[in-house]
Short mmCIF file of C-alpha atoms and ligand atoms in Angstrom, two decimals:
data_model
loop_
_atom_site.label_atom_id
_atom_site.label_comp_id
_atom_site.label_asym_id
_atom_site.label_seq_id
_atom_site.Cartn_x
_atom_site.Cartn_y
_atom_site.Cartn_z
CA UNK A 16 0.00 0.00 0.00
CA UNK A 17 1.47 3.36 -0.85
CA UNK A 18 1.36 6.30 1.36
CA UNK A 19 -1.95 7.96 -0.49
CA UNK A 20 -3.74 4.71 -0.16
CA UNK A 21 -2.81 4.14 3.51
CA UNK A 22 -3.94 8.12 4.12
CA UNK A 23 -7.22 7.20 2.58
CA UNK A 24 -7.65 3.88 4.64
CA UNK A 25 -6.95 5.86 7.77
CA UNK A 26 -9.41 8.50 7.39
CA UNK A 27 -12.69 5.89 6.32
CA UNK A 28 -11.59 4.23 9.90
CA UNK A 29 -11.38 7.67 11.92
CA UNK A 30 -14.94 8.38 9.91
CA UNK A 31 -16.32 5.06 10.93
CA UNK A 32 -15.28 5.49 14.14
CA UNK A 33 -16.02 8.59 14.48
CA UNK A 34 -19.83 8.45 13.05
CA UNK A 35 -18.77 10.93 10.61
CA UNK A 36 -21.39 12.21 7.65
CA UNK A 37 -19.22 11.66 5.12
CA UNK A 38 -15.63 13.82 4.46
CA UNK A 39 -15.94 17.26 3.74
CA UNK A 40 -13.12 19.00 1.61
CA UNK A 41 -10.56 20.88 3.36
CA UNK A 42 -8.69 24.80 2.56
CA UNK A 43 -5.72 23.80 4.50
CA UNK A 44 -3.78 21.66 6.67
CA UNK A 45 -1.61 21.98 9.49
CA UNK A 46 0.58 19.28 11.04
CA UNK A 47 2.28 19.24 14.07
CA UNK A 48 4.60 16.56 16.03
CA UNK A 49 7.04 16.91 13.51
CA UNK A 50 9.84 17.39 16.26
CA UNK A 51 12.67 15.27 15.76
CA UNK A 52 12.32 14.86 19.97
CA UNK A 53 8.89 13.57 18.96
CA UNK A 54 8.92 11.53 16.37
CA UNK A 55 12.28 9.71 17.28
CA UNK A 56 14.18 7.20 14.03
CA UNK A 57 11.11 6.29 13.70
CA UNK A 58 8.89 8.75 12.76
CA UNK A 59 11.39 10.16 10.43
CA UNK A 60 11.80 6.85 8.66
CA UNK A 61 8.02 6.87 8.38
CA UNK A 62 8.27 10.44 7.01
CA UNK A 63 11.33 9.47 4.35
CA UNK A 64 9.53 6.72 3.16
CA UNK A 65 6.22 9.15 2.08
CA UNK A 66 8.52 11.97 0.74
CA UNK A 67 10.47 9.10 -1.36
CA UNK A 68 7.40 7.71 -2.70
CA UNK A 69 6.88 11.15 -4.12
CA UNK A 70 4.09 11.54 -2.30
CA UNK A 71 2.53 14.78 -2.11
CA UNK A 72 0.31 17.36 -0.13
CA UNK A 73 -3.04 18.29 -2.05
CA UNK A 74 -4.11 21.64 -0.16
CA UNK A 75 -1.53 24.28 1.56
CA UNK A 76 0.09 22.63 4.49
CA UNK A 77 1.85 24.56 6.94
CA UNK A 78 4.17 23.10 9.90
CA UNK A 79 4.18 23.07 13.71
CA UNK A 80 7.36 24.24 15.44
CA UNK A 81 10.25 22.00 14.65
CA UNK A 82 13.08 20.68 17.61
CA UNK A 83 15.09 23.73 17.00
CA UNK A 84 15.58 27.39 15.29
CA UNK A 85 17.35 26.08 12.42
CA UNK A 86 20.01 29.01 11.66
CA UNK A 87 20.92 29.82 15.29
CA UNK A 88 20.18 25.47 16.63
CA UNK A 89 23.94 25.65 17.78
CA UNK A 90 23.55 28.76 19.97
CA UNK A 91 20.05 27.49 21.25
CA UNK A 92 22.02 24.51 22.36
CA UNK A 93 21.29 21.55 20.49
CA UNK A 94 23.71 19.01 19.61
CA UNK A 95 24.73 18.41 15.91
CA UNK A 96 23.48 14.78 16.09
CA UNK A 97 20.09 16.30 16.67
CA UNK A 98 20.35 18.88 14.69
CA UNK A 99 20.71 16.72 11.47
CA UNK A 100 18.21 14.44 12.44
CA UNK A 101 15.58 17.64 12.64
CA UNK A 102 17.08 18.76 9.15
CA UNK A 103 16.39 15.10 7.79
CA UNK A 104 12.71 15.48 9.00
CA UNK A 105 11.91 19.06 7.51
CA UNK A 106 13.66 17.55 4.32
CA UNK A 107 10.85 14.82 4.22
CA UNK A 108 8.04 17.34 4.71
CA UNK A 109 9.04 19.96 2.34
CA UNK A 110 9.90 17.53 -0.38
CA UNK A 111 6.26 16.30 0.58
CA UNK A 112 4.99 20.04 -0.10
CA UNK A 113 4.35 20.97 3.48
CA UNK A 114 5.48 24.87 3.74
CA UNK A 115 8.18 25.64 6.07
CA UNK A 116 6.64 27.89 8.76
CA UNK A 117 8.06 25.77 12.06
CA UNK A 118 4.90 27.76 13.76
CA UNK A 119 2.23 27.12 16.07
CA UNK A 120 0.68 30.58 15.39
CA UNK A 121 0.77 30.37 11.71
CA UNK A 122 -2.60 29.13 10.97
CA UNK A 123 -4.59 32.24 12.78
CA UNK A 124 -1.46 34.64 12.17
CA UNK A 125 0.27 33.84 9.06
CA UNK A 126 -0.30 35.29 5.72
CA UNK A 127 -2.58 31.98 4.74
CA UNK A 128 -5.38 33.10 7.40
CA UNK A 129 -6.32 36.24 5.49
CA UNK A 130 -7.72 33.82 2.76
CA UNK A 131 -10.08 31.99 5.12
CA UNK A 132 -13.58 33.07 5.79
CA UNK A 133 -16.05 31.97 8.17
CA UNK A 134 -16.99 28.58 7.74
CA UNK A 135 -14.43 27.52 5.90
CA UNK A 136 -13.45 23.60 6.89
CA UNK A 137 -9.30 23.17 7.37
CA UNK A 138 -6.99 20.55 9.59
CA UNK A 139 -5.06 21.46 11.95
CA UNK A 140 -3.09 19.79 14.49
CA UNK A 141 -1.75 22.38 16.81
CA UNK A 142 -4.45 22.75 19.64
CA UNK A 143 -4.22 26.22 20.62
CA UNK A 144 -4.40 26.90 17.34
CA UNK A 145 -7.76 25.19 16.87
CA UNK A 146 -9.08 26.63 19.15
CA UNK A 147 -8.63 30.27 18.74
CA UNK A 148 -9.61 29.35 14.92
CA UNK A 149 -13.06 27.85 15.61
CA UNK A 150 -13.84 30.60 18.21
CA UNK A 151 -11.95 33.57 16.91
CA UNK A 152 -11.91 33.19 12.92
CA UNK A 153 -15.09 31.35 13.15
CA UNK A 154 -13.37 28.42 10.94
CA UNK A 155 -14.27 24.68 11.31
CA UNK A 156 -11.41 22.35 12.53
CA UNK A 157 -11.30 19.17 14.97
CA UNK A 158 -8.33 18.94 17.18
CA UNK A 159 -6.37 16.65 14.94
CA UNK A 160 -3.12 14.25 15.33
CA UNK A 161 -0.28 14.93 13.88
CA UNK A 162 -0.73 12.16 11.39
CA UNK A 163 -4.23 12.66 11.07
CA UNK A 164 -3.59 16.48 9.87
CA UNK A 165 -0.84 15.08 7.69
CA UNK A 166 -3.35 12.36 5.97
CA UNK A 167 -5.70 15.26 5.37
CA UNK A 168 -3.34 17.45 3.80
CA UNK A 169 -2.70 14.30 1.52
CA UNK A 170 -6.05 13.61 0.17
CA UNK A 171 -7.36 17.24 0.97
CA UNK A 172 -10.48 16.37 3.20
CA UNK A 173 -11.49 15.17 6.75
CA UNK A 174 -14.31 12.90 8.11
CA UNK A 175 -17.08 15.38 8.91
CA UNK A 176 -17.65 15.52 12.55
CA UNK A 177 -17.22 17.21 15.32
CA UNK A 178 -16.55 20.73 15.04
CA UNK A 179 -17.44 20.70 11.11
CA UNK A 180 -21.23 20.32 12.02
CA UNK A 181 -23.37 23.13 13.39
CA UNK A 182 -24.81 20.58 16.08
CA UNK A 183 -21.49 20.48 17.93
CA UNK A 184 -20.49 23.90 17.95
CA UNK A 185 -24.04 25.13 20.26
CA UNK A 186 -23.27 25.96 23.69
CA UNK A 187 -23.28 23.90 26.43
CA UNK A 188 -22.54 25.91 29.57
CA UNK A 189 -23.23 29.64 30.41
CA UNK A 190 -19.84 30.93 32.17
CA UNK A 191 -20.37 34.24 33.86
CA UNK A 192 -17.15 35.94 34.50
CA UNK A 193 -17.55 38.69 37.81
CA UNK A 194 -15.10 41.80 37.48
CA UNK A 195 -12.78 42.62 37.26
CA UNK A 196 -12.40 41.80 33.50
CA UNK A 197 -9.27 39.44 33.36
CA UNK A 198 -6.07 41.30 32.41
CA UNK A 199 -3.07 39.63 30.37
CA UNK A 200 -1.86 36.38 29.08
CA UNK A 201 -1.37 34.71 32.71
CA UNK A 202 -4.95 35.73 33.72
CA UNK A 203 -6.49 34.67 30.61
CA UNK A 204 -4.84 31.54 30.70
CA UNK A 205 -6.01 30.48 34.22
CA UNK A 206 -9.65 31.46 33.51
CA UNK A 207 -8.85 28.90 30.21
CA UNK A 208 -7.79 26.51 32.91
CA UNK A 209 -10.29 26.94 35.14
CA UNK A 210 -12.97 26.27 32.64
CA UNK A 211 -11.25 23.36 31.21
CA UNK A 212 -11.29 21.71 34.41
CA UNK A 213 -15.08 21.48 34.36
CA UNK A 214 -14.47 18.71 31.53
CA UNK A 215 -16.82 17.50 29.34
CA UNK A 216 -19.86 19.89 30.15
CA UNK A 217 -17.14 23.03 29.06
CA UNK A 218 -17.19 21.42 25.53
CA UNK A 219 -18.68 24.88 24.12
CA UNK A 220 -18.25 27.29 26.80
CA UNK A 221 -19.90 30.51 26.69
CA UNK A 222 -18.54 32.98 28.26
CA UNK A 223 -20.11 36.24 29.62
CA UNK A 224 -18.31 38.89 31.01
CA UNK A 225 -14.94 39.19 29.43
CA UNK A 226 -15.52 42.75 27.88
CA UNK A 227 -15.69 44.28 24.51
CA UNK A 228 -11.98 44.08 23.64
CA UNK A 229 -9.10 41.34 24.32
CA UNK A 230 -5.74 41.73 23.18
CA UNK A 231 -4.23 38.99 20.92
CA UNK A 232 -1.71 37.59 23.72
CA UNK A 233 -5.07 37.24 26.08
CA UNK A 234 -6.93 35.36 22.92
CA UNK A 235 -3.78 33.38 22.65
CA UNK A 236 -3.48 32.71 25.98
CA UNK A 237 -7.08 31.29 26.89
CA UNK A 238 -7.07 29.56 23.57
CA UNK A 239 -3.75 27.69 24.65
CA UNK A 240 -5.16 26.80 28.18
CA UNK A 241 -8.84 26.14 27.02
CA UNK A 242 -7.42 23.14 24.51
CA UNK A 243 -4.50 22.00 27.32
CA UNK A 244 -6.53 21.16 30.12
CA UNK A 245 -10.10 19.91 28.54
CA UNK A 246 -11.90 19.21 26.12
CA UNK A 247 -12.89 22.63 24.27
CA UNK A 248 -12.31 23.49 20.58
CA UNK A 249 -14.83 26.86 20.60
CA UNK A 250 -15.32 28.84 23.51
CA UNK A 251 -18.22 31.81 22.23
CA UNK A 252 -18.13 35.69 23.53
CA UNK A 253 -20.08 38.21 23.06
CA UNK A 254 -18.69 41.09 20.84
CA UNK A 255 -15.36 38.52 20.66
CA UNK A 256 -16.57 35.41 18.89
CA UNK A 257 -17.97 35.81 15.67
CA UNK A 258 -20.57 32.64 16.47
CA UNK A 259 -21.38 34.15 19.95
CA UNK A 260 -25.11 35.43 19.37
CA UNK A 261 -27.17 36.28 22.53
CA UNK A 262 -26.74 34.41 25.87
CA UNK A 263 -28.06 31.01 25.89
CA UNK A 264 -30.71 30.42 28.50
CA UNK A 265 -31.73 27.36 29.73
CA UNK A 266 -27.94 26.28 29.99
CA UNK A 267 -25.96 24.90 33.60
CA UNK A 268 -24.20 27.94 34.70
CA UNK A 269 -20.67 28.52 36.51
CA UNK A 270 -19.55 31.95 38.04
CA UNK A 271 -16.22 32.38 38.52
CA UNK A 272 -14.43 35.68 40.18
CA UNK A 273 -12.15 38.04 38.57
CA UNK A 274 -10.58 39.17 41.76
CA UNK A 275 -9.84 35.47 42.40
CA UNK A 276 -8.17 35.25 39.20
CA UNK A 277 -6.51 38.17 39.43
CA UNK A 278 -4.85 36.99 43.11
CA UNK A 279 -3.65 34.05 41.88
CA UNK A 280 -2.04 35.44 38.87
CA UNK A 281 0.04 37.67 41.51
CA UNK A 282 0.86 35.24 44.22
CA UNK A 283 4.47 35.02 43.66
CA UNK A 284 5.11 39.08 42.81
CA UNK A 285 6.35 39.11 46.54
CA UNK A 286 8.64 36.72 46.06
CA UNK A 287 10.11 38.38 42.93
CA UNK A 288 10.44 41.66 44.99
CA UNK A 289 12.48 39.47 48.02
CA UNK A 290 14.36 38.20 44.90
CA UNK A 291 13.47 34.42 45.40
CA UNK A 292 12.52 33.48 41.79
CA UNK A 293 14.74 31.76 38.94
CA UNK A 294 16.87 33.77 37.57
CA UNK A 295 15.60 32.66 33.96
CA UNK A 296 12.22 33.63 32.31
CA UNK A 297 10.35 32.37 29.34
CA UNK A 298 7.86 33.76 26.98
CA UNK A 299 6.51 32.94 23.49
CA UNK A 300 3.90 30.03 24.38
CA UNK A 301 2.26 30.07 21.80
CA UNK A 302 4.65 31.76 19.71
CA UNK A 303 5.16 35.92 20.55
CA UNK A 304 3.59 37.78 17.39
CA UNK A 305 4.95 41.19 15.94
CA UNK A 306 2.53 42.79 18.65
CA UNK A 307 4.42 40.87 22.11
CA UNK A 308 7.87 41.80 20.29
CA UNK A 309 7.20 45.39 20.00
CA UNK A 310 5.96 45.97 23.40
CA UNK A 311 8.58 43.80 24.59
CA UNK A 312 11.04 46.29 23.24
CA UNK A 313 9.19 49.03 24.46
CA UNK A 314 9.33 47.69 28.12
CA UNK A 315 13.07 47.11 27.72
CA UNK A 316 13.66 50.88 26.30
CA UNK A 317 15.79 52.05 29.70
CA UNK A 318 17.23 48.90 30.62
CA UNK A 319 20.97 48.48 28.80
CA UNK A 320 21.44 44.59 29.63
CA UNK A 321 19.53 42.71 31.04
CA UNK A 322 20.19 40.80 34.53
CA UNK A 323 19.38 36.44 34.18
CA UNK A 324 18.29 35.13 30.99
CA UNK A 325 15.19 35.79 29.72
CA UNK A 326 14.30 33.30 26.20
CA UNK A 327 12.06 34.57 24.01
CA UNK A 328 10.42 32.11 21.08
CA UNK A 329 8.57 33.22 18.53
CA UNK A 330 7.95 32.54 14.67
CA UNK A 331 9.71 33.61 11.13
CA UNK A 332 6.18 34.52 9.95
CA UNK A 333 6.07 37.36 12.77
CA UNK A 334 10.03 38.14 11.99
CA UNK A 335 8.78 39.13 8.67
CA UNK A 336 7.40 42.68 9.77
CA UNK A 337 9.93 45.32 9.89
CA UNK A 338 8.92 46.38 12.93
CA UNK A 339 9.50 42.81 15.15
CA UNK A 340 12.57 42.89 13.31
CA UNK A 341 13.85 46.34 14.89
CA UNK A 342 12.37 45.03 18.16
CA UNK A 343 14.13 42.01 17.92
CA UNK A 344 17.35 43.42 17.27
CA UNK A 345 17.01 46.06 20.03
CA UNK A 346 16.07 42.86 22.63
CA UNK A 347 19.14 41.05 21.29
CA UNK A 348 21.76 44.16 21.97
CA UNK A 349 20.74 44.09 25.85
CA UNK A 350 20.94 40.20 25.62
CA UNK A 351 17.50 38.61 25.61
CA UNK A 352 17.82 35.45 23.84
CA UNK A 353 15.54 34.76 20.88
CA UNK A 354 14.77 31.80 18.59
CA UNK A 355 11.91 31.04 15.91
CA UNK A 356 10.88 28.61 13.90
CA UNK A 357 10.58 25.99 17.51
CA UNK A 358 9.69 26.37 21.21
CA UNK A 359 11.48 24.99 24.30
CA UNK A 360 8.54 22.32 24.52
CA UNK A 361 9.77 20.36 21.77
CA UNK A 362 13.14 20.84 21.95
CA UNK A 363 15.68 19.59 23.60
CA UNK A 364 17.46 23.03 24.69
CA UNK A 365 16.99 25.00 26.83
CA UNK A 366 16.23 22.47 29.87
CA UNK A 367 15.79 25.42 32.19
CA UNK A 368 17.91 23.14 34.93
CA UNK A 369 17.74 25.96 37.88
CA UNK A 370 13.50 26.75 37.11
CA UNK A 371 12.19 29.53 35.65
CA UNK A 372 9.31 31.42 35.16
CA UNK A 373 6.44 31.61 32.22
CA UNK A 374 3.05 33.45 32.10
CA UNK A 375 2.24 30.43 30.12
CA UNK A 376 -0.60 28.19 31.45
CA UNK A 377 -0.11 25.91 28.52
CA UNK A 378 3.68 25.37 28.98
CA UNK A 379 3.30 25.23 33.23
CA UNK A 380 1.67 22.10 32.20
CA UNK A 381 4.03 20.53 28.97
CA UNK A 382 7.25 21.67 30.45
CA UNK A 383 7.19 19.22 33.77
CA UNK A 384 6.37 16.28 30.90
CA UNK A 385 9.12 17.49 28.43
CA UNK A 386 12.02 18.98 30.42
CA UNK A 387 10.69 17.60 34.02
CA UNK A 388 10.63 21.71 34.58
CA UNK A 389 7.56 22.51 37.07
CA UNK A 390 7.78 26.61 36.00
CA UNK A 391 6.54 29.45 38.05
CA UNK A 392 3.97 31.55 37.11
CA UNK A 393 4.30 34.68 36.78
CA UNK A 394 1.81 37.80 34.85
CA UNK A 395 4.40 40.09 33.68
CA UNK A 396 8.04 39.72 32.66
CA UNK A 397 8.43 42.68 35.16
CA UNK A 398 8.43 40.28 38.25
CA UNK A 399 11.53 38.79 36.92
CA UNK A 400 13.37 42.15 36.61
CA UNK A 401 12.31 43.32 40.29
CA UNK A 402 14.00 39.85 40.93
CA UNK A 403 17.36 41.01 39.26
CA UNK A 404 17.34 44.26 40.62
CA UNK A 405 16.73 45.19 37.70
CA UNK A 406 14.22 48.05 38.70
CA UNK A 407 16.26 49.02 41.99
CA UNK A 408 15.25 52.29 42.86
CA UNK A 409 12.70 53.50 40.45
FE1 F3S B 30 3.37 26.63 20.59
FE2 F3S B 30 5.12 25.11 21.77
FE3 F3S B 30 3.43 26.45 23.21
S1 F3S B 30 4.00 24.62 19.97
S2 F3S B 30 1.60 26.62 21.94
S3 F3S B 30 5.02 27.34 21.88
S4 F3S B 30 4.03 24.34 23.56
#
């Protein structure tokens, strides 16, 4: 059986078992896994063998982080062994057709999600990404496997289930969200959390309460937690979602308090001010976009070097804008530490040996697994520099 054939078989049995209406056909694909840490000898024999039966993607495909930033690998730490291995696996996909954007933002962020409407059916592998795409683009994507994306990208549809059919993307719980709104990435991600952990009734949450704007850090954020700890794909709200429409009624409903929220994103600021935190910090989970860069920069403006190590991650698809460039480069001078194109979850460097700190829900949770790293949470890079003395004084 040759790799089309076997993508084909794979799908009828997910659509079997899956009760699917039929396949519906798909804009795009996105795979993910594709980390040589992942996929080990072999997953990239599997993925040698496809790309040397000249087999082929049939829709744009675009790539999940890879095990490394693949100019600067050797100053991120890898080893050279690894290093060619992760070469040997892009290789494989690009000769397959898969685009190399080594991103976990790229579906919702790149240049590709300008094309897509509301509606529109696609694959995608990278959970966070699924979920701020059904809720915040409106588009129609399960949570899918790494191979599963990959099959789909091959024959260009997907079993129709799940989030694809209006049935499944109704509410099923009324969240109602006390003030204070939720403020930043940390925040957002622990209310993401918080619903998650209701499980299966939090399938569709809708949530009430989270005001009229959100910045795209927060959306990322609560996306990234939402899919990590439970089962939700599309969370609807009001004046957010496009799908949102008026409040359910009739629905189970959970209330859940800003101030609490807001407390525990700031237990550990006295700590920071004693100086009793890691002296390393990491941000860019999911990726940082051209916005996170550019205030990043901004924060930075009166600091000449920075104290500790703080690792920034983010994407080539954001490095393309002039201004994360300048940002970038201005970060780099006062010795923050920046890779693309891969993210310290599925690579094997940095292992953050002496702890650090995240406002990353998602990563709080994937690091311990990956790295066995519990991080600290913490809202606001700022902690960390109190913690380095770097603010002494001001
Ligand atoms: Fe992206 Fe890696 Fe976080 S893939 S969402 S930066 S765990």
């Amino acid at each position: 059986m040759d790799g089309k054939e076997l993508a084909e078989k794979v799908l009828v049995a997910l659509a079997e078992a899956k009760d699917a209406e039929g396949s519906v056909r798909i804009k795009n694909a996105h795979v993910s896994g594709i980390s040589y840490m992942n996929l080990g000898d072999y997953g990239l024999t599997f993925l040698e063998e496809l790309s040397d039966q000249g087999i082929k993607v049939a829709v744009p495909t675009s790539s999940n982080p890879c095990g490394m930033d693949r100019e600067l690998w050797n100053e991120q730490g890898v080893s050279k062994d690894f290093a060619e291995k992760q070469a040997r696996v892009n290789a494989a996909l690009e000769a397959m057709g898969v685009t190399p954007t080594y991103s976990c933002t790229f579906p919702y962020e790149g240049s590709w999600s300008s094309s897509l409407s509301r509606g529109d059916h696609v694959a995608w592998a990278e959970s966070s990404a699924v979920v701020f795409g059904n809720s915040i683009l409106g588009i129609r994507t399960n949570r899918e496997g790494g191979p599963s994306a990959l099959f789909s990208a091959i024959t260009g549809m997907t079993p129709n289930y799940g989030m694809h059919e209006d049935k499944n993307r109704e509410p099923t719980l009324l969240v109602r969200v006390e003030p204070p709104v939720p403020r930043g990435p940390l925040e957002w991600g622990l209310l993401g959390k918080k619903i998650a952990s209701i499980g299966e009734k939090a399938r569709v949450p809708y949530i009430d309460g989270l005001g009229k704007i959100a910045t795209k850090g927060e959306l990322k954020a609560i996306s990234a937690a939402l899919a990590t700890f439970g089962p939700t794909d599309l969370f609807l709200a009001p004046r957010l979602t496009p799908e949102a429409g008026a409040k359910p009624v009739g629905l189970d409903e959970i209330v859940i308090d800003g101030e609490e929220l807001e407390e525990s994103a700031r237990r550990d600021v006295e700590l920071a001010i004693k100086g009793d935190l890691p002296k390393a910090y990491f941000l860019g989970c999911p990726q940082y976009g051209v916005e996170d860069l550019v205030y990043l920069a901004r924060l930075f403006l009166n600091i000449e070097r920075i104290k500790g190590e703080i690792y920034v991650f983010t994407s080539a698809h954001a490095l393309s804008d002039p201004e994360a460039r300048e940002a970038v480069a201005s970060l780099r001078a006062k010795g923050v530490k920046i890779f693309k194109d891969t993210c310290p979850v599925f690579s094997p460097s940095p292992k953050f040996e002496k702890g650090v700190l995240t406002d990353s829900v998602k990563s709080s949770y994937y690091l311990p697994q990956s790295k066995g790293v519990k991080p600290s949470l913490e809202p606001t890079v700022v902690a960390f520099m109190l913690a380095n003395g770097e603010l002494e004084g001001e």
